[in-house]
mmCIF file of C-alpha atoms in Angstrom:
data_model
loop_
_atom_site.group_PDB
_atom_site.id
_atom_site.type_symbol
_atom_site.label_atom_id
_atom_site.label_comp_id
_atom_site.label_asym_id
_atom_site.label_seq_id
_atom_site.Cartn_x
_atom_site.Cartn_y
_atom_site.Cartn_z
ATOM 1 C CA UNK A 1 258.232 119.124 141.468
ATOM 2 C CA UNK A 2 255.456 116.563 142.574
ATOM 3 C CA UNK A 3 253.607 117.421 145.339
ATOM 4 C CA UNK A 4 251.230 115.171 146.999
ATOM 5 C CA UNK A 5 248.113 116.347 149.762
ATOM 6 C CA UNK A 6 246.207 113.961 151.812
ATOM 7 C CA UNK A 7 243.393 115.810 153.731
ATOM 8 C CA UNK A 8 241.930 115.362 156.536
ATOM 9 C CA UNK A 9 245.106 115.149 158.387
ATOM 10 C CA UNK A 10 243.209 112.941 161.232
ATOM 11 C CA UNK A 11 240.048 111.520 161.197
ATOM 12 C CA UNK A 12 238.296 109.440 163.899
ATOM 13 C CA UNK A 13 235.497 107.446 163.148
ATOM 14 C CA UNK A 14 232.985 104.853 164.881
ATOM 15 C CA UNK A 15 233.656 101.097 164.139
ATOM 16 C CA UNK A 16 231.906 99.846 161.373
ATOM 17 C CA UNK A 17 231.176 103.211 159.123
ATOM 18 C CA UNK A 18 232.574 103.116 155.803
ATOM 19 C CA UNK A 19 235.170 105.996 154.963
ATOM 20 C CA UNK A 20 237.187 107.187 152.618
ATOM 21 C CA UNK A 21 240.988 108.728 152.253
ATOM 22 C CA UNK A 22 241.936 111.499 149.867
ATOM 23 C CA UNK A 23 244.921 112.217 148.167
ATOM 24 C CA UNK A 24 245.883 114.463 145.456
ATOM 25 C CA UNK A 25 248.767 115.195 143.124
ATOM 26 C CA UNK A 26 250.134 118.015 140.913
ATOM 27 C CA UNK A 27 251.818 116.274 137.929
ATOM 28 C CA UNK A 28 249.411 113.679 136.668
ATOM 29 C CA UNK A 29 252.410 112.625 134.542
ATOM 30 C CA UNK A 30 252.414 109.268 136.340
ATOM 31 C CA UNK A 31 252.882 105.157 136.027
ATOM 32 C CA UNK A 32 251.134 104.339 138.977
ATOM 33 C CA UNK A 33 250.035 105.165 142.670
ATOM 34 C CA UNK A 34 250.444 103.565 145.725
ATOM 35 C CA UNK A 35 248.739 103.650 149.145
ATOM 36 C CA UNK A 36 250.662 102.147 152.177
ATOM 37 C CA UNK A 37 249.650 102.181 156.282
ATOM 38 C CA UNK A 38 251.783 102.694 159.128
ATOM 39 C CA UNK A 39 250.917 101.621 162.654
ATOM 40 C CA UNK A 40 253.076 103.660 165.243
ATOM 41 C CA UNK A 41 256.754 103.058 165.534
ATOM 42 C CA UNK A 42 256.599 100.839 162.557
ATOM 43 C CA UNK A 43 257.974 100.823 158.955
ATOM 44 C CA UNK A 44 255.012 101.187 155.810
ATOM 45 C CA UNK A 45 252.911 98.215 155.179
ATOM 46 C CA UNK A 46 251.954 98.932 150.836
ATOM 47 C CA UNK A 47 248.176 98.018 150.817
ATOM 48 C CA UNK A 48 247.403 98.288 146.976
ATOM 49 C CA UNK A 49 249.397 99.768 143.464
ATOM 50 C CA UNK A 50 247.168 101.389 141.055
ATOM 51 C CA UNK A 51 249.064 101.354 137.615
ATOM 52 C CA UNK A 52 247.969 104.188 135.221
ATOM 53 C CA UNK A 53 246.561 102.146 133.091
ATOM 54 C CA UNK A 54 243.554 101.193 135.824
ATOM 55 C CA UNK A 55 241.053 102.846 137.785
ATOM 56 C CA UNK A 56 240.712 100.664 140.859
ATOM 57 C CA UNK A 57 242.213 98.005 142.628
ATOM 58 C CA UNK A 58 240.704 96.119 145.154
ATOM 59 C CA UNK A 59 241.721 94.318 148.467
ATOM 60 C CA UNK A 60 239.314 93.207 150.976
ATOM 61 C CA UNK A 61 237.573 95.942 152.426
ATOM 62 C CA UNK A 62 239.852 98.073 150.284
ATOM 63 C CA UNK A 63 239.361 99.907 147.233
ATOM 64 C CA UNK A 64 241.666 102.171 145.663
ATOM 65 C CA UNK A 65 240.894 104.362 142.212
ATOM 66 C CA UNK A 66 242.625 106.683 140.651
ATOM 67 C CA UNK A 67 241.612 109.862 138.462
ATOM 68 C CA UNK A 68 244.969 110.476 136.656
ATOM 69 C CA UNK A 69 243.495 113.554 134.899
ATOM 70 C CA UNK A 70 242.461 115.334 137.887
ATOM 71 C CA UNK A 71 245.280 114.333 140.111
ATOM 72 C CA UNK A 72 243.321 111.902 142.924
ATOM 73 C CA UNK A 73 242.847 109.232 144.128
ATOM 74 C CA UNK A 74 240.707 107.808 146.885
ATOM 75 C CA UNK A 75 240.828 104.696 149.468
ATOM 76 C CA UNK A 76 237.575 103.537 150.454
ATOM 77 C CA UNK A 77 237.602 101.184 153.490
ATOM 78 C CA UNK A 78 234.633 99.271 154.043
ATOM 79 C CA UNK A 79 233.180 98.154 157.639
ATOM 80 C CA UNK A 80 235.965 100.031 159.374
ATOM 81 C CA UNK A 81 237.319 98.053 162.473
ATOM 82 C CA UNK A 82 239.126 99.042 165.234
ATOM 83 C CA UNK A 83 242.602 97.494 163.872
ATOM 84 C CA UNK A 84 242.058 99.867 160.713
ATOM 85 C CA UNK A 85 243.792 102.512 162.937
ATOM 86 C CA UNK A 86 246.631 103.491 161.614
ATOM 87 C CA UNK A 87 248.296 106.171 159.416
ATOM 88 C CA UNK A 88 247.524 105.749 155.854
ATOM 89 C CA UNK A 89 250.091 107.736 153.403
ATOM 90 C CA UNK A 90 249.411 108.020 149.335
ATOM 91 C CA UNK A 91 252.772 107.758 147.029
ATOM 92 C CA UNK A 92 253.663 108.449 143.356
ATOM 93 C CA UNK A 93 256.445 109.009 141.157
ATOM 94 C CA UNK A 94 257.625 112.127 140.096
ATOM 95 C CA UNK A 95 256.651 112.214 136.672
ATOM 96 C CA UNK A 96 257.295 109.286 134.270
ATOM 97 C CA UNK A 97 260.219 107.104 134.019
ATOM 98 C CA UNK A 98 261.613 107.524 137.687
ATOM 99 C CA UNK A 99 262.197 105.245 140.564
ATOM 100 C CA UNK A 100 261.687 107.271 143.430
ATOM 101 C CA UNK A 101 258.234 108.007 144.813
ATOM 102 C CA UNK A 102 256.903 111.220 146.996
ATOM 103 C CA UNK A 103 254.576 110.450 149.448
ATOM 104 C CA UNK A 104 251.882 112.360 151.048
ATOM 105 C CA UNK A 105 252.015 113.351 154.847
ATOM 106 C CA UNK A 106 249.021 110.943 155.465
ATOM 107 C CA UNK A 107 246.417 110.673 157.541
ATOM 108 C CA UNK A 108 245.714 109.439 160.781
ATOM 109 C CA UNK A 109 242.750 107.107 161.078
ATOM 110 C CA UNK A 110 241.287 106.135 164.045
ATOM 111 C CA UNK A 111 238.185 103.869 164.568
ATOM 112 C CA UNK A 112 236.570 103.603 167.822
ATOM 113 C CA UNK A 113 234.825 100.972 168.949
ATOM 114 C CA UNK B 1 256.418 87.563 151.016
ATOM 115 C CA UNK B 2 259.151 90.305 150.494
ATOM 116 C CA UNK B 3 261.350 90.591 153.497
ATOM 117 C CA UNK B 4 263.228 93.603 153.691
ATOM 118 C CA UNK B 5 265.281 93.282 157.058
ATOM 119 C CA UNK B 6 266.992 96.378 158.825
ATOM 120 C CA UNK B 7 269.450 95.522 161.167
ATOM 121 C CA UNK B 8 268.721 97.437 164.224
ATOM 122 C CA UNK B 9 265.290 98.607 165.381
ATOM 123 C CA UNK B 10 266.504 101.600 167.986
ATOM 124 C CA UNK B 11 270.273 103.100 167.954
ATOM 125 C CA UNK B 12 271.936 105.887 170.218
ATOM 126 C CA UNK B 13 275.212 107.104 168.899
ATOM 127 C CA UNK B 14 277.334 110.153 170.089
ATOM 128 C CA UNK B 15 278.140 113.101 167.741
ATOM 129 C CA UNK B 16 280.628 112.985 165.744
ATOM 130 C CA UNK B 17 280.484 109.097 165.328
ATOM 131 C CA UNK B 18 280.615 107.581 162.051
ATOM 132 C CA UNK B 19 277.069 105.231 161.563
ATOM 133 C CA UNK B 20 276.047 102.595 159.847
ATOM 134 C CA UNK B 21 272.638 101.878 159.347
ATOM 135 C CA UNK B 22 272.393 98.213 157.452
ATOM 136 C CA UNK B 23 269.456 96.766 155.110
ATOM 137 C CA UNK B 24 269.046 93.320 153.354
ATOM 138 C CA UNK B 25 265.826 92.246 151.267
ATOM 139 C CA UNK B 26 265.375 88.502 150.230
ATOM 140 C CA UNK B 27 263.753 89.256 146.614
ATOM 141 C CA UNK B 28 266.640 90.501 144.769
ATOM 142 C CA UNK B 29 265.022 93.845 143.805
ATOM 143 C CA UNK B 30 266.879 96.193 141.620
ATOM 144 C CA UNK B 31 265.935 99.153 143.051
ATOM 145 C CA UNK B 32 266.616 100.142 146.998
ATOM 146 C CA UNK B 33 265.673 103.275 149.051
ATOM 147 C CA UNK B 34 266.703 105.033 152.269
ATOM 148 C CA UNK B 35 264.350 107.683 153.355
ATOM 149 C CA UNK B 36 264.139 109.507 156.920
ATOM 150 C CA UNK B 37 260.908 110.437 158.254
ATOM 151 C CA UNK B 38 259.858 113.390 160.735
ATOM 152 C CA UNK B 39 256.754 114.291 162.377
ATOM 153 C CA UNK B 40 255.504 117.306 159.981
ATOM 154 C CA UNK B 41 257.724 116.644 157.298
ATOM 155 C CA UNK B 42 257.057 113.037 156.090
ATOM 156 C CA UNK B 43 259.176 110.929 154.097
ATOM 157 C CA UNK B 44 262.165 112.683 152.559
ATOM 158 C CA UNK B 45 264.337 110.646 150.039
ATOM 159 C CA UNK B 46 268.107 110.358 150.955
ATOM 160 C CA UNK B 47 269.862 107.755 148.374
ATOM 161 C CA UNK B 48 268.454 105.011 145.910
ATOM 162 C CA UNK B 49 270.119 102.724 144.429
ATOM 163 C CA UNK B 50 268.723 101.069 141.167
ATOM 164 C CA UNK B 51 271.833 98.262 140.851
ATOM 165 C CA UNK B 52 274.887 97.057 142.529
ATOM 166 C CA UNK B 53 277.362 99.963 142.872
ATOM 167 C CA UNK B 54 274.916 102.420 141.511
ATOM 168 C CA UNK B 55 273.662 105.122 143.717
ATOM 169 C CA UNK B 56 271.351 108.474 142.821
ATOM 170 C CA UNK B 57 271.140 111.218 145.122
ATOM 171 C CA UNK B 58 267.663 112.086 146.854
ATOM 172 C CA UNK B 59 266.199 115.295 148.274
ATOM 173 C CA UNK B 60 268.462 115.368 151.113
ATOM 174 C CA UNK B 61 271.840 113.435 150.747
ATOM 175 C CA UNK B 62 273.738 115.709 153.091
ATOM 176 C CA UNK B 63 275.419 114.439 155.646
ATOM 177 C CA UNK B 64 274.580 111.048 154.174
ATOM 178 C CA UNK B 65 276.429 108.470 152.428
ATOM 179 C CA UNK B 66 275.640 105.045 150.934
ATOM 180 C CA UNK B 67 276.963 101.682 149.961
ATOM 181 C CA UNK B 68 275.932 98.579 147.703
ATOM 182 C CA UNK B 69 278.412 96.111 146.971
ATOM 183 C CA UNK B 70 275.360 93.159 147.014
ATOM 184 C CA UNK B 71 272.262 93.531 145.343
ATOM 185 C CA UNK B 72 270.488 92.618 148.438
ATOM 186 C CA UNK B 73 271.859 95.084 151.121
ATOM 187 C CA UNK B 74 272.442 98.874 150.870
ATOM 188 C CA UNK B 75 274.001 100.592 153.661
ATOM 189 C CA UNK B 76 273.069 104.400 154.727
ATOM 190 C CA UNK B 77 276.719 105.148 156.161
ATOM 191 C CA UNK B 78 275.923 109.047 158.521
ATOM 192 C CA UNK B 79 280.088 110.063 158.128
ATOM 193 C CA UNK B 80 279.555 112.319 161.601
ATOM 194 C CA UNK B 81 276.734 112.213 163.165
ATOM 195 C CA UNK B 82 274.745 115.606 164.351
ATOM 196 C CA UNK B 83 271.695 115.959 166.264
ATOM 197 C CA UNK B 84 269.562 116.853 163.148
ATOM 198 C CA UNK B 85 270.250 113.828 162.114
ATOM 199 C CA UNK B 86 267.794 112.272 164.801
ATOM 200 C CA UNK B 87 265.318 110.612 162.908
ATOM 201 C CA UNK B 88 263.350 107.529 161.643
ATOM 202 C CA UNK B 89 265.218 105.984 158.961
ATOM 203 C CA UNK B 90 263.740 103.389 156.514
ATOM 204 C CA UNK B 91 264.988 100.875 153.726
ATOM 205 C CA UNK B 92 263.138 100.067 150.873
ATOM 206 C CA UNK B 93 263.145 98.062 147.681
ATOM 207 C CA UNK B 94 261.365 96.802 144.981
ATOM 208 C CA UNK B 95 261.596 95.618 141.437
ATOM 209 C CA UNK B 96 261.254 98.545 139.009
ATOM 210 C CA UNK B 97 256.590 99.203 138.482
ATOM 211 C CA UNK B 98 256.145 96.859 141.336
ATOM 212 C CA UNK B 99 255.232 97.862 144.857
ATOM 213 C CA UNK B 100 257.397 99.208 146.974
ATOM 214 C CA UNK B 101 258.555 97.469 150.066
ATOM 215 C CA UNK B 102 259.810 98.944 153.507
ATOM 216 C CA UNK B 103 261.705 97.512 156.632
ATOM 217 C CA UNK B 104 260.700 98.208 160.438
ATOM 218 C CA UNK B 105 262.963 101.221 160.254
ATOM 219 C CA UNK B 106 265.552 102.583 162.352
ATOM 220 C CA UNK B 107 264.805 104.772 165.197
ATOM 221 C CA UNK B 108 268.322 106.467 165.537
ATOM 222 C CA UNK B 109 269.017 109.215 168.745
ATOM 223 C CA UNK B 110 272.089 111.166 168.180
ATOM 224 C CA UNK B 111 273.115 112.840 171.474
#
């Protein structure tokens, strides 16, 4: 069965540093990867899709890659700002050729200003 | 933009009630989810459904039905509600290697 790690489970940083998420995977069997955040009380927001096929994806201050053969992939966020706080979860498929996705536990970013 | 629309932000139901926890997207996606999500446990798949009238089993369907007699809504029906059953609950849908979409979720208190 997939299983999916993000570590740290919490991280605080001050406003402007650059960061970056972890998240690995055991079967690296998969179509794609996708990294979502979640602001409290609130329903996932999907922030970039990595097919297997790439490496990285970009958006914004985002950058995604993904190292199918190791199981990882990273979010970098760039400038961090205080409205980057948020949970930020990792999510992939269980193998190849299914719909559903397992997602990490995520972490919990906050940047102080 | 994908709209995926859940019809009630907070619910309180009694146990034993029978629940119905609505969802509607606007892109006419193939492929919906209902997951329920728990501090320490994350998000833990109940039902998908990848067409009308078609329905899979998740990790943890019991207790749990669901419904999808329109491509755009799928209903998460609880038959009798228990406590344990207190969660977050969100929809989600997407067309089949495309992102994956979620609603505000419900926040459902069974007393």
């Amino acid at each position: 069965k997939q299983e999916v790690t993000q570590i740290p489970a919490a991280l605080s940083v001050p406003e402007g540093e650059n960061l970056v998420l972890n998240c690995s995977f055991t079967d690296s069997a998969i179509y794609n990867l996708q990294w979502f955040r979640q602001d409290p009380g609130k329903g996932l927001t999907s922030l970039l899709l990595i097919q297997s096929s790439q490496r990285e994806q970009t958006s914004g201050r985002l950058n995604a890659s993904l190292d199918k053969s190791s199981g990882r992939s990273t979010l970098y966020i760039a400038a961090s700002q205080p409205g980057d706080s948020a949970t930020y979860l990792c999510a992939v498929p269980p193998g190849t050729g299914a719909n559903n996705l397992f997602f990490g536990t995520g972490t919990r970013l906050t940047v102080i200003p | 933009d994908v709209k995926v629309t859940q019809s009630s932000r907070y619910l309180v139901k009694r146990t034993g009630e029978k629940v119905f926890l609505e969802c509607v997207q606007d892109m006419d996606h193939e492929n919906m989810f209902w997951y329920r999500q728990d501090p320490g446990l994350g998000l833990r798949l109940i039902y998908f459904s990848y067409d009308v009238k078609m329905k899979e089993k998740g990790d943890i369907p019991e207790g749990y039905s669901v419904s999808r007699e329109k491509k755009e809504r799928f209903s998460l029906i609880l038959e009798s509600a228990s406590t344990n059953q207190t969660s977050m609950y969100l929809c989600a849908s997407r067309r089949v290697g495309s992102p994956l979409h979620f609603g505000n979720g419900t926040r459902l208190t069974v007393t």
